[in-house]
Short mmCIF file of C-alpha atoms and ligand atoms in Angstrom, two decimals:
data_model
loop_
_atom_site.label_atom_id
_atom_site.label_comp_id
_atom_site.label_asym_id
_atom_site.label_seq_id
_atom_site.Cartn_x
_atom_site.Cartn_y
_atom_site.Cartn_z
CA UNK A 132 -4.51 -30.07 -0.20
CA UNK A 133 -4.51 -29.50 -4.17
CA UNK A 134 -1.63 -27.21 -4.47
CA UNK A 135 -1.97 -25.23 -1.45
CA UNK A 136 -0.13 -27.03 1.32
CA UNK A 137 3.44 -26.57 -0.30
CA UNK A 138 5.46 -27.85 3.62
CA UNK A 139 2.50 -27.46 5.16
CA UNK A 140 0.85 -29.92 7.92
CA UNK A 141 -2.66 -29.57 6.53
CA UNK A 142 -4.41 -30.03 9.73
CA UNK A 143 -7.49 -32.39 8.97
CA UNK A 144 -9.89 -31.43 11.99
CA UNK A 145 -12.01 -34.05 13.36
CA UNK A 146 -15.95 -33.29 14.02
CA UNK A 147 -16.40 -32.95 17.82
CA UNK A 148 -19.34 -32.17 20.07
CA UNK A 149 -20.08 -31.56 23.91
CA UNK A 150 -20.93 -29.26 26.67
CA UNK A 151 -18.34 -26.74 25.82
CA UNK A 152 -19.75 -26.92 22.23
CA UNK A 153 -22.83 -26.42 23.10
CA UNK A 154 -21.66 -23.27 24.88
CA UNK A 155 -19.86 -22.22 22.11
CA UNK A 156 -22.83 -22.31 19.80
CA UNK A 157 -24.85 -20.11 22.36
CA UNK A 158 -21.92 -17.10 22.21
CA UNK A 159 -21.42 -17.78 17.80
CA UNK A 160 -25.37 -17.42 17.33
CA UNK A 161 -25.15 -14.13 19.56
CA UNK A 162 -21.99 -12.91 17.60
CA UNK A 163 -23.47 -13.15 14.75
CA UNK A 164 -26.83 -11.26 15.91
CA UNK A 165 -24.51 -8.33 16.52
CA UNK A 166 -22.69 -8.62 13.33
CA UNK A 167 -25.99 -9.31 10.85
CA UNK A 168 -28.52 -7.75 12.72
CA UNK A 169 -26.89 -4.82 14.98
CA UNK A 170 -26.20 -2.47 11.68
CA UNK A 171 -30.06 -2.57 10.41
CA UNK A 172 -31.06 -1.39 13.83
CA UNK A 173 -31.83 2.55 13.88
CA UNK A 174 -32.20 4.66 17.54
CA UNK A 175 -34.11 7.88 17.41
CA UNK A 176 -33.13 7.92 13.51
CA UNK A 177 -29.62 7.02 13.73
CA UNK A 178 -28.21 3.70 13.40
CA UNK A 179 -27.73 1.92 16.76
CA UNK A 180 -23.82 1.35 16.15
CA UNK A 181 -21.70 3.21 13.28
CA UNK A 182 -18.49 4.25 12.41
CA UNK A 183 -19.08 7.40 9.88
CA UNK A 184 -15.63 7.81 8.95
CA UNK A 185 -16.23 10.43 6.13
CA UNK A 186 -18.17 12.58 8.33
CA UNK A 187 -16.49 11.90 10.94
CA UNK A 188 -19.21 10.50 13.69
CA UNK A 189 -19.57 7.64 15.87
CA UNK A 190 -22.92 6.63 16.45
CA UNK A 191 -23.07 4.57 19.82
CA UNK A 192 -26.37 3.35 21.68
CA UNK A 193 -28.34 6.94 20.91
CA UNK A 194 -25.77 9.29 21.61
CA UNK A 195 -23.30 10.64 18.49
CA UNK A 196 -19.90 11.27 19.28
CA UNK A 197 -18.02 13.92 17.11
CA UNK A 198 -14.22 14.83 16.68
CA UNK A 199 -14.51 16.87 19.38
CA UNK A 200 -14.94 13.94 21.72
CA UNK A 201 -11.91 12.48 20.70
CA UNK A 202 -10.30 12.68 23.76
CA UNK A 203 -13.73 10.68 25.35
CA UNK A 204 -13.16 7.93 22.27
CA UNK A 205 -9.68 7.86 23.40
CA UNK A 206 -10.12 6.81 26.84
CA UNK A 207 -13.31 4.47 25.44
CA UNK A 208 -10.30 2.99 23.73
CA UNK A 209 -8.20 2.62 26.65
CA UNK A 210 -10.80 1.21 28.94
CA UNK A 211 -11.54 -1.65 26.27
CA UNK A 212 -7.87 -2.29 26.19
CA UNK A 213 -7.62 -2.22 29.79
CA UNK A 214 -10.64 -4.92 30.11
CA UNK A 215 -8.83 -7.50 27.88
CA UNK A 216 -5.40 -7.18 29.76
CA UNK A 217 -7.58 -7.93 33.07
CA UNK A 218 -10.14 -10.21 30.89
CA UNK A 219 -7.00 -12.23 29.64
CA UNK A 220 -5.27 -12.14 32.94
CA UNK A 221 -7.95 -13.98 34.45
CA UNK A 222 -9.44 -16.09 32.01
CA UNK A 223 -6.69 -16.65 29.59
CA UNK A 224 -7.69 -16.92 25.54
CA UNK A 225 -11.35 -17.75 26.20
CA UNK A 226 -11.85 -14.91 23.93
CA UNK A 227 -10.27 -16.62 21.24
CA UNK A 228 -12.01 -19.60 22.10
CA UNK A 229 -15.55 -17.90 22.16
CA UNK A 230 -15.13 -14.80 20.91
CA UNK A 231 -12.64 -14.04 17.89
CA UNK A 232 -14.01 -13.50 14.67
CA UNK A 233 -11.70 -16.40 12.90
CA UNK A 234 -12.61 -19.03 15.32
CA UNK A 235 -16.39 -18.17 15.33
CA UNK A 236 -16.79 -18.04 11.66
CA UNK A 237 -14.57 -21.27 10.90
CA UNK A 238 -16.54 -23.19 13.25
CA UNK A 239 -19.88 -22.04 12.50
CA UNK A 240 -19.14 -21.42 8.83
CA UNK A 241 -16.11 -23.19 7.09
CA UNK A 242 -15.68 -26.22 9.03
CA UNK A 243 -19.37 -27.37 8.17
CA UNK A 244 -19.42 -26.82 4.64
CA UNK A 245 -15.93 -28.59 4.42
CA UNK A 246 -17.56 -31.69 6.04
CA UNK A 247 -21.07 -31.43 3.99
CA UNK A 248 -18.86 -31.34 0.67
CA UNK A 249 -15.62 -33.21 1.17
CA UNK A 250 -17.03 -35.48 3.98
CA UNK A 251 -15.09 -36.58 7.23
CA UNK A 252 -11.88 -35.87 8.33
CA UNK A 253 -10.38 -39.45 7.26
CA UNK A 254 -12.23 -38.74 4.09
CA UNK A 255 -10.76 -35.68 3.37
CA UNK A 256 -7.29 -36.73 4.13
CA UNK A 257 -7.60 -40.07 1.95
CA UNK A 258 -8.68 -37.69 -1.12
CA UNK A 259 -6.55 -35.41 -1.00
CA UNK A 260 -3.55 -38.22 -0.99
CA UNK A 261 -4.95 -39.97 -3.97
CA UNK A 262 -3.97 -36.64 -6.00
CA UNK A 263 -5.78 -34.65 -8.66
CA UNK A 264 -9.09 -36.92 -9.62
CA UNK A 265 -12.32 -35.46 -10.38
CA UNK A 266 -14.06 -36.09 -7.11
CA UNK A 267 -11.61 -33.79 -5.53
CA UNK A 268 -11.72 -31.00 -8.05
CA UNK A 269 -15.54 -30.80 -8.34
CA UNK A 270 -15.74 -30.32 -4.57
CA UNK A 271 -12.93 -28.58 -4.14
CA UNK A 272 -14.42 -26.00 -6.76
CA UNK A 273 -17.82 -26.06 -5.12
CA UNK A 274 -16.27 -25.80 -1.19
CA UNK A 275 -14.58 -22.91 -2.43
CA UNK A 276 -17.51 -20.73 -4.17
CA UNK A 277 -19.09 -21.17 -1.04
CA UNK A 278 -16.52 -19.97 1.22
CA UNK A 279 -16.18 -17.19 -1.40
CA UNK A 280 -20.10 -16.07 -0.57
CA UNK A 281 -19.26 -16.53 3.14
CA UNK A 282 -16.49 -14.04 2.74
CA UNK A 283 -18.39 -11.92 0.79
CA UNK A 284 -21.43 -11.82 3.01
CA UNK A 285 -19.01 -11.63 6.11
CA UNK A 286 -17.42 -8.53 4.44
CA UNK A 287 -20.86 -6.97 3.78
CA UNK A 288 -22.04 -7.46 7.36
CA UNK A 289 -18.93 -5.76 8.75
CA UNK A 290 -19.19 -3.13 6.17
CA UNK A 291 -22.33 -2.18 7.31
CA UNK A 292 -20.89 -1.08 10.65
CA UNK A 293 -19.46 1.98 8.31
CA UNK A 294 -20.68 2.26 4.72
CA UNK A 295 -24.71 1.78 6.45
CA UNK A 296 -26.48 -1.17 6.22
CA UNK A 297 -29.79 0.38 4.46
CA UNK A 298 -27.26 1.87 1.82
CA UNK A 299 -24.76 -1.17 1.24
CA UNK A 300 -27.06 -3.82 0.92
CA UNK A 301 -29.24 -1.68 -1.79
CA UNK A 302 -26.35 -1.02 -4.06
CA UNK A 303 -26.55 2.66 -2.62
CA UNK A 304 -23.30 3.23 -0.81
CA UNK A 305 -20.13 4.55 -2.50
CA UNK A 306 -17.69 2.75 -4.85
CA UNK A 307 -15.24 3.13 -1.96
CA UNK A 308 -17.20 1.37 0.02
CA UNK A 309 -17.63 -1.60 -1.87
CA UNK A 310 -13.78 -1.67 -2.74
CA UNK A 311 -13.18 -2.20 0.33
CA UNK A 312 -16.00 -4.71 0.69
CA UNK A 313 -13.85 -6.80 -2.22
CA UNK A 314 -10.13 -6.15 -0.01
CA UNK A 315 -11.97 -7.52 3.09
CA UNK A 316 -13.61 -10.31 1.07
CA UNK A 317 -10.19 -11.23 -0.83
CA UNK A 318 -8.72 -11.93 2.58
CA UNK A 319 -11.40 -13.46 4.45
CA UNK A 320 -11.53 -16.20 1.40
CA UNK A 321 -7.38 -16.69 1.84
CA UNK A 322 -7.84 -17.11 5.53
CA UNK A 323 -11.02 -19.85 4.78
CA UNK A 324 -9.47 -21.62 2.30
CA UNK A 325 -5.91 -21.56 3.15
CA UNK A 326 -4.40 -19.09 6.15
CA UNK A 327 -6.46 -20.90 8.77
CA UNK A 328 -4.66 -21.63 12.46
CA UNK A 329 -1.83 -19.72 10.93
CA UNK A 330 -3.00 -16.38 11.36
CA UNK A 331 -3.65 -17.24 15.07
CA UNK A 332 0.07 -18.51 14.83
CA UNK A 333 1.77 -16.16 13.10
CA UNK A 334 0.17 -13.33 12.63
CA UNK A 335 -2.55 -12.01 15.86
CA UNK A 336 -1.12 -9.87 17.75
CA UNK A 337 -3.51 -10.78 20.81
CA UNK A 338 -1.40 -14.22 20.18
CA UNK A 339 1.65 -12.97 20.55
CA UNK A 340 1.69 -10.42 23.63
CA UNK A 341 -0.60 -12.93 25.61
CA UNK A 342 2.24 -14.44 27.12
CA UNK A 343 3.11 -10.81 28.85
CA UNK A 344 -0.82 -10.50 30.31
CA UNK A 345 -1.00 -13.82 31.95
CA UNK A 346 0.79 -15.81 34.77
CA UNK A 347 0.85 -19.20 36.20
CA UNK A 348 -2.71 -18.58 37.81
CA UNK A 349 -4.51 -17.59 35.04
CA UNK A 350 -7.32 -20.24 33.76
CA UNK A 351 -6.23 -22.18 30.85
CA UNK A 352 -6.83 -25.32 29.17
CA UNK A 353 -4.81 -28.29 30.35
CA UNK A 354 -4.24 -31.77 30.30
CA UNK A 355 -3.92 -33.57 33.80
CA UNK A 356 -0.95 -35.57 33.64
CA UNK A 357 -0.95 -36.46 37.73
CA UNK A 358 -3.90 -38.61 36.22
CA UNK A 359 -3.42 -39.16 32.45
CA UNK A 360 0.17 -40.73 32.78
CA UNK A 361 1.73 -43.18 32.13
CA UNK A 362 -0.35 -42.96 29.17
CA UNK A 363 -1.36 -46.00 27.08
CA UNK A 364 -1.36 -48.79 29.87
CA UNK A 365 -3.36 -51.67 29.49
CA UNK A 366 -5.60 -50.75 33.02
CA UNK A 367 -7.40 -47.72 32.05
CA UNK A 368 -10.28 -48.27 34.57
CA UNK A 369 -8.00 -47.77 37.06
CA UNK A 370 -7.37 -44.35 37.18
CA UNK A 371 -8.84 -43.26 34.26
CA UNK A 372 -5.11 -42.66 32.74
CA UNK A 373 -5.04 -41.76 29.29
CA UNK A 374 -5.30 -43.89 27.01
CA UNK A 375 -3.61 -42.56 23.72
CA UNK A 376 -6.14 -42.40 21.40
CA UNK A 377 -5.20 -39.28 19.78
CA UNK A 378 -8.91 -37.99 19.89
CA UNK A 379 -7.83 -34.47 21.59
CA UNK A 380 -5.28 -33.96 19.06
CA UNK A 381 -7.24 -35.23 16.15
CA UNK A 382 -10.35 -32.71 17.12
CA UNK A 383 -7.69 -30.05 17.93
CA UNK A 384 -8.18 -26.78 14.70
CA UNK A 385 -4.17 -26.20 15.76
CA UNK A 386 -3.02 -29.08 15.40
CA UNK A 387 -1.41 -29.44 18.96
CA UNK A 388 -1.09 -32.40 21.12
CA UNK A 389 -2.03 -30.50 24.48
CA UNK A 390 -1.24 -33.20 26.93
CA UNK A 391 2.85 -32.10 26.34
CA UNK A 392 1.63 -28.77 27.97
CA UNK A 393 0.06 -25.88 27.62
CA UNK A 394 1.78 -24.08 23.98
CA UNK A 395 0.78 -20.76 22.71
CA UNK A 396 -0.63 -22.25 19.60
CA UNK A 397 -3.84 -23.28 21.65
CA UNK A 398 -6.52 -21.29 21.08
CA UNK A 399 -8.39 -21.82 23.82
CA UNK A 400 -11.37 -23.60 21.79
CA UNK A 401 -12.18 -26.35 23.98
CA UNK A 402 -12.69 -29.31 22.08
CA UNK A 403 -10.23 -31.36 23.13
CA UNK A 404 -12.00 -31.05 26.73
CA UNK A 405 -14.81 -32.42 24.92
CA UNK A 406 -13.09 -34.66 23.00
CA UNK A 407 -11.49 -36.90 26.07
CA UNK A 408 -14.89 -36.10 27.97
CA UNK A 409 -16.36 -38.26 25.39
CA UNK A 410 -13.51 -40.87 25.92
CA UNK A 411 -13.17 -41.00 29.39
CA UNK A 412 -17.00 -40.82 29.78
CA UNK A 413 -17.34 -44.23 28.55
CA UNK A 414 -14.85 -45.60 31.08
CA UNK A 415 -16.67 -43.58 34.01
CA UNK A 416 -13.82 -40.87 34.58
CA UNK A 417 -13.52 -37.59 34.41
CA UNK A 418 -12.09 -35.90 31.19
CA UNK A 419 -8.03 -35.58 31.72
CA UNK A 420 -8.30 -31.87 30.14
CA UNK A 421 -9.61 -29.59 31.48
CA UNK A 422 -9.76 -25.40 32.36
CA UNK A 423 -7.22 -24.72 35.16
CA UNK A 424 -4.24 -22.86 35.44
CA UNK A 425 -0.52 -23.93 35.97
CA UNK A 426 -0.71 -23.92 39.87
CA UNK A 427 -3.76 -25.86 39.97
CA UNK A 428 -2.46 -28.39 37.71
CA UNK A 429 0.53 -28.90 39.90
CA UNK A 430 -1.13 -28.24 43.34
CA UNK A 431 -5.14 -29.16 42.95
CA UNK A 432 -8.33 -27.07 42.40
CA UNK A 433 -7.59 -25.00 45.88
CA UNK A 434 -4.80 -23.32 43.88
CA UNK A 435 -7.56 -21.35 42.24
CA UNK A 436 -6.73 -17.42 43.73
CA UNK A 437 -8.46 -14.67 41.25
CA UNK A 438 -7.19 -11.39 43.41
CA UNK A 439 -3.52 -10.97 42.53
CA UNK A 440 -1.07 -8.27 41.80
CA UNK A 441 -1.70 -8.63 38.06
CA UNK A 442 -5.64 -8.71 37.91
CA UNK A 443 -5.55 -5.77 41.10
CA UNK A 444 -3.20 -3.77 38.86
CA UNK A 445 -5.26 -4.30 36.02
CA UNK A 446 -8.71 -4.25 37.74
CA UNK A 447 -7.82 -1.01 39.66
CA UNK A 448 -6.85 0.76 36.27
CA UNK A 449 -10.02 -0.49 34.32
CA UNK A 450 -11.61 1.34 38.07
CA UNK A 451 -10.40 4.60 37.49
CA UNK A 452 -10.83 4.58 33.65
CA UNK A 453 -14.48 3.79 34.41
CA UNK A 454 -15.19 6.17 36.76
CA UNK A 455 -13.32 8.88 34.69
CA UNK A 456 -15.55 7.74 31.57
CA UNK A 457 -18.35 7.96 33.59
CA UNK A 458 -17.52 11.25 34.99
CA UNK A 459 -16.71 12.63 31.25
CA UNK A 460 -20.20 10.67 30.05
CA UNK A 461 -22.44 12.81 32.53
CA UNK A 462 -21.01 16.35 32.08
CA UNK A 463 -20.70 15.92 27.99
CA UNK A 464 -21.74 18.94 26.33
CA UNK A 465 -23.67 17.75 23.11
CA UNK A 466 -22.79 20.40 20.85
CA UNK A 467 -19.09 21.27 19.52
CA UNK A 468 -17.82 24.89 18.71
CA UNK A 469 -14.90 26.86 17.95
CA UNK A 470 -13.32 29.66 17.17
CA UNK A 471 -10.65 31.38 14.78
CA UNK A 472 -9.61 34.27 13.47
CA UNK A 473 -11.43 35.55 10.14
CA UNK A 474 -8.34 34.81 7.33
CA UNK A 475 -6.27 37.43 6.32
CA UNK A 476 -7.88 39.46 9.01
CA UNK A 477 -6.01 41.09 12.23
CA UNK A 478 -7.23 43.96 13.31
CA UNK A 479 -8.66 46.66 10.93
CA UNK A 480 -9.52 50.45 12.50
CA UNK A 481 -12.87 51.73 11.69
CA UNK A 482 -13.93 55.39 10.71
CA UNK A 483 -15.35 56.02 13.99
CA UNK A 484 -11.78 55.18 15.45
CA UNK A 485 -12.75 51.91 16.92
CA UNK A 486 -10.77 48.86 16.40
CA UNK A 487 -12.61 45.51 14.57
CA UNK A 488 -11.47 42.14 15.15
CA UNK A 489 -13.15 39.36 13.03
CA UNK A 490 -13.68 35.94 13.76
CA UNK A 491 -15.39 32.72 12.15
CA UNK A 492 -17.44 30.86 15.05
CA UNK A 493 -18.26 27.06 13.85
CA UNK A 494 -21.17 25.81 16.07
CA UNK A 495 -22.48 22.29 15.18
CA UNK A 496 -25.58 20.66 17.17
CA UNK A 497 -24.59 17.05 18.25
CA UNK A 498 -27.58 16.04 19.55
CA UNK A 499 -29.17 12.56 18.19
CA UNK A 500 -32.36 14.08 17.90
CA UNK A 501 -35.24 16.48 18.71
CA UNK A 502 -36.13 19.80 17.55
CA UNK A 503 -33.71 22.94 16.66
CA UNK A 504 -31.76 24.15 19.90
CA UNK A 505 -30.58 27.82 20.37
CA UNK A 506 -27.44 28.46 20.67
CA UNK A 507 -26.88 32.37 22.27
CA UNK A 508 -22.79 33.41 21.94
CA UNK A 509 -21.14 36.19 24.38
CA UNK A 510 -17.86 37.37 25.01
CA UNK A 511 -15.91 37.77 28.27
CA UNK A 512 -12.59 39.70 28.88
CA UNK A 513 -13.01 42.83 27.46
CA UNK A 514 -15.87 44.89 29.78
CA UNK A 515 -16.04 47.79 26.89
CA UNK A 516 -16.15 45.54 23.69
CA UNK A 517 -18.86 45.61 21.29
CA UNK A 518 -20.32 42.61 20.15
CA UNK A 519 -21.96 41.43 16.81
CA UNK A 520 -22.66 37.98 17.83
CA UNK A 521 -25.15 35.23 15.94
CA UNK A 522 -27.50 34.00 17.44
CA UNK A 523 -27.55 30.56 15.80
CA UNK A 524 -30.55 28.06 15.96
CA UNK A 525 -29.68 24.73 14.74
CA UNK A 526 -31.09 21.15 14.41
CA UNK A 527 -30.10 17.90 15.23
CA UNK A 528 -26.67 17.05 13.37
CA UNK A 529 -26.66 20.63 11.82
CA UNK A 530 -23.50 22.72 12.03
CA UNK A 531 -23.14 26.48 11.01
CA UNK A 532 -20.52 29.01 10.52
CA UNK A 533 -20.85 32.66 11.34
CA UNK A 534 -18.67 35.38 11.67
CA UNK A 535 -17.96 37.05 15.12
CA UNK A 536 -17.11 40.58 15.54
CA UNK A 537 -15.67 42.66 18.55
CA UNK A 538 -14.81 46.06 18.28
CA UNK A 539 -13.20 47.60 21.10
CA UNK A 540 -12.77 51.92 21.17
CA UNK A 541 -8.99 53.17 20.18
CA UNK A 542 -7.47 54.24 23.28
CA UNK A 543 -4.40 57.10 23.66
CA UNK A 544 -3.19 54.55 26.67
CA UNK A 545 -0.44 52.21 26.12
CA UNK A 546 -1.86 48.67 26.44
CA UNK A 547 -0.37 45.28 25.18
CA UNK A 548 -1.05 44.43 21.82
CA UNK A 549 -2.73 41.12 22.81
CA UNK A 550 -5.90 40.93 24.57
CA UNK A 551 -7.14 37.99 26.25
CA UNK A 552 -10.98 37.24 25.35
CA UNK A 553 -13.48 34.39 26.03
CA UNK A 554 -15.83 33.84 23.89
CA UNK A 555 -18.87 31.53 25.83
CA UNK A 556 -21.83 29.69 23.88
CA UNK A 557 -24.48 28.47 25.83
CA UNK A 558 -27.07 26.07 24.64
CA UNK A 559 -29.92 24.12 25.75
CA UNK A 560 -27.54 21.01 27.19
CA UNK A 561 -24.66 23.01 28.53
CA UNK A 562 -21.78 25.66 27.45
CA UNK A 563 -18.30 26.25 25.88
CA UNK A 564 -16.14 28.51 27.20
CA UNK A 565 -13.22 29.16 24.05
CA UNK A 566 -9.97 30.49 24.73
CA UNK A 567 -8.92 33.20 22.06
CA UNK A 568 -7.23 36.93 22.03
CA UNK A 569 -7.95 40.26 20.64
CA UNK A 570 -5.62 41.81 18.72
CA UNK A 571 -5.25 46.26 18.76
CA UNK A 572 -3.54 46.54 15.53
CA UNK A 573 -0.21 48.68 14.98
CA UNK A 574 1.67 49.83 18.26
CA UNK A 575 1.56 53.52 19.07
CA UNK A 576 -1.61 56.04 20.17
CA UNK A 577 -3.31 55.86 16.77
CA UNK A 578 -4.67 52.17 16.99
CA UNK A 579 -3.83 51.21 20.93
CA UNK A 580 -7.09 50.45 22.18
CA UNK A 581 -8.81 50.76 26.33
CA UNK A 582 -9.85 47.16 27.45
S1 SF4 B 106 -5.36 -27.75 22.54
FE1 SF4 B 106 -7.56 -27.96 22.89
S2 SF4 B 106 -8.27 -25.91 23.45
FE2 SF4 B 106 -6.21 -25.71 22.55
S3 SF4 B 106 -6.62 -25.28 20.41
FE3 SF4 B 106 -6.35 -27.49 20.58
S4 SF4 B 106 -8.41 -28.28 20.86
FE4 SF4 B 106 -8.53 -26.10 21.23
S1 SF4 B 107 -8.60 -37.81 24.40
FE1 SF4 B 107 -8.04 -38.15 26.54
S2 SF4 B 107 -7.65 -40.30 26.60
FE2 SF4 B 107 -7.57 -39.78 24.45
S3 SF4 B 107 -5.44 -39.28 24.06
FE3 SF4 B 107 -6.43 -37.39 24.61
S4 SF4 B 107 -6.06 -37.19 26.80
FE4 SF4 B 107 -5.68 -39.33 26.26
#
């Protein structure tokens, strides 16, 4: 594989099509709607889905999540965890079959400009035997450039998701951004032209902890060897027993002959069903691989049992999460705001003998959009305080800072030094009630100060 292979098995991966292909075509054409098409779409004036990492927003579906719903994003990010431990305990890797970034872009991608340029598998292989001749080196070259524009446009397109799609694509986003479009671009091109079913093998770390999420029940692909063996007899029409000819592990991207069990290497893909579909077809059997699990392939289809003590553990989790999320969803409060003390202020006595505390309020309107919202402040705690609040009116995505000032009279009475005090801000969509304290200055009857 000119140079690249080094102890390598280059796996040369024969064309295949079928029903699960077709299938597979359906969920890559709607992947790739969400990847090309989901970052140009805009909601009420903001973008449909984006990360805003500088500024430190999530855009989702309308609504705009701030740092203040971080412990919200948090449990978003447990629930989607939570849905591929019960996802994969029930279905196995059909997400790496169907779903997985690699898989969809080498199959709708890489794997069809290596055929239209360096022809069939057999081809392929024979060329790259007979050494370094021009043939190979023209279309090696020209294979390459394009999987450097597929990694390129790839790396855009996911980009987008962050950077903005409107700015990116117009040369208008930062240089930061398209640094990191090169990074991401660099890689994807090592993984097209080279890394391949080793990242799957070596490096996912779905791959690896898979083993831990499933069991002997969960749905996998499998070769029926109750019917596929002895394999390679003469009689094939008899039971529809394999006949060895290596078409599942020719059409197989990992290289794995799945008929000596199921391996961890398998991704789940599918072809090799349609593969000995296509073979067995012509004899009038049933493909001998197939999706089942373990039991069924020792103990028939009736094995099949979807509620167990995995997928209720899991299922009852991904329950509460969702009804937590839910619960957290409809009582949001679309605006964030807090409170601190005013730097290098305490508390400070005023000629009229009353004692100042100063504080910085930070309001900032989260709303997605609509006009400016009013935003009225109060305090709580301290029934004789004097307030200087703001009364802050602020648009959509607008924040402000204002200072805060109580003032509370000086008091003869010995009172704690510390003074509990609330400080509420109520706006159109809800309230925040923030915790902070009042401070009275020096000990003693001077400065002490009458709650
Ligand atoms: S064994 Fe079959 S399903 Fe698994 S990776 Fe190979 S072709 Fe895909
Ligand atoms: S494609 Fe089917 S018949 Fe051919 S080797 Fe594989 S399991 Fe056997």
């Amino acid at each position: 594989m000119l140079g690249f292979a080094g102890n390598r098995k280059w796996v040369y991966v024969q064309h295949i099509d079928g029903k699960f292909q077709r299938i597979r075509r359906w969920t890559f054409l709607a992947l790739h709607v969400v990847l090309f098409v989901t970052p140009w779409i805009y909601v009420g004036g903001h973008p449909l889905l984006r990360l805003d990492l500088p500024g430190r927003h999530l855009f989702a579906f309308g609504a705009v999540f701030t740092a203040s719903d971080t412990v919200l994003l948090l449990l978003i990010g447990l629930f989607l965890a939570f849905a591929l431990f019960f996802f994969t305990s029930l279905f196995g890797r059909l997400w790496c079959g169907y779903g997985c970034p690699q898989t969809v872009l080498l199959d709708t991608w890489i794997r069809p400009i290596e055929r239209w340029i360096e022809g069939e598998w057999t081809t392929r292989q024979r060329r790259d035997r007979q050494g370094l001749t021009w043939a190979l080196v023209w279309r090696k070259a020209a294979k390459w450039s394009l999987f450097a524009g597929a990694a390129i446009l790839v790396s855009m397109a996911f980009m987008s998701f962050f950077a903005g799609a409107r700015e990116l694509w117009t040369g208008q986003a930062g240089g930061v951004a398209y640094t990191l479009v090169g990074i991401f671009a660099a890689g994807w091109f090592l993984d097209f032209a080279w890394f391949r079913e080793q990242l799957c093998n070596y490096l996912c770390p779905y791959a690896r902890f898979q083993s831990a999420l499933t069991d002997d029940r969960t749905l996998l692909i499998g070769y029926d060897a109750a019917r596929g063996e002895p394999r390679g007899g003469k009689d094939a029409k008899l039971d529809g027993r394999c006949i060895d000819c290596m078409k599942c592990v020719n059409v197989c991207p990992q290289g794995i002959d799945i008929r000596n069990g199921f391996q961890l290497e398998c991704i789940g893909c599918a072809r090799c069903i349609d593969a000995c579909a296509s073979v067995m077809g012509k004899l009038g059997h049933e493909s001998l691989i197939g999706y089942s699990s373990l039991v069924e392939l020792a103990q028939g289809k009736g094995a099949r049992r979807l509620l167990r003590p995995r997928t209720a553990v899991y299922g009852g989790l991904l329950a509460t999460l969702a009804a937590t999320l839910a619960f957290l969803i409809a009582t949001r409060v679309p605006f964030e705001a807090s409170v601190v003390r005013a730097p290098g202020s305490l508390a400070t006595l005023d000629p009229d003998g009353w004692v100042r505390n100063t504080y910085l309020l930070r309001v900032a309107n989260n709303a997605a959009d609509g006009g400016p919202a009013r935003f009225q402040v109060s305090v709580e705690g301290l029934p004789r305080a004097q307030v200087i609040a703001p009364d802050l009116r602020l648009r959509p995505q607008e924040g402000q800072l204002a200072p805060l000032v109580v003032r509370l009279p000086a008091s003869a009475d010995a009172v704690p030094r510390t003074l509990p005090l609330r400080v509420r801000v109520a706006g159109p969509a809800g309230e925040r009630v923030l915790e902070t304290t009042f401070k009275t200055g020096e000990t003693g009857e001077r400065a002490s100060v009458g709650p």
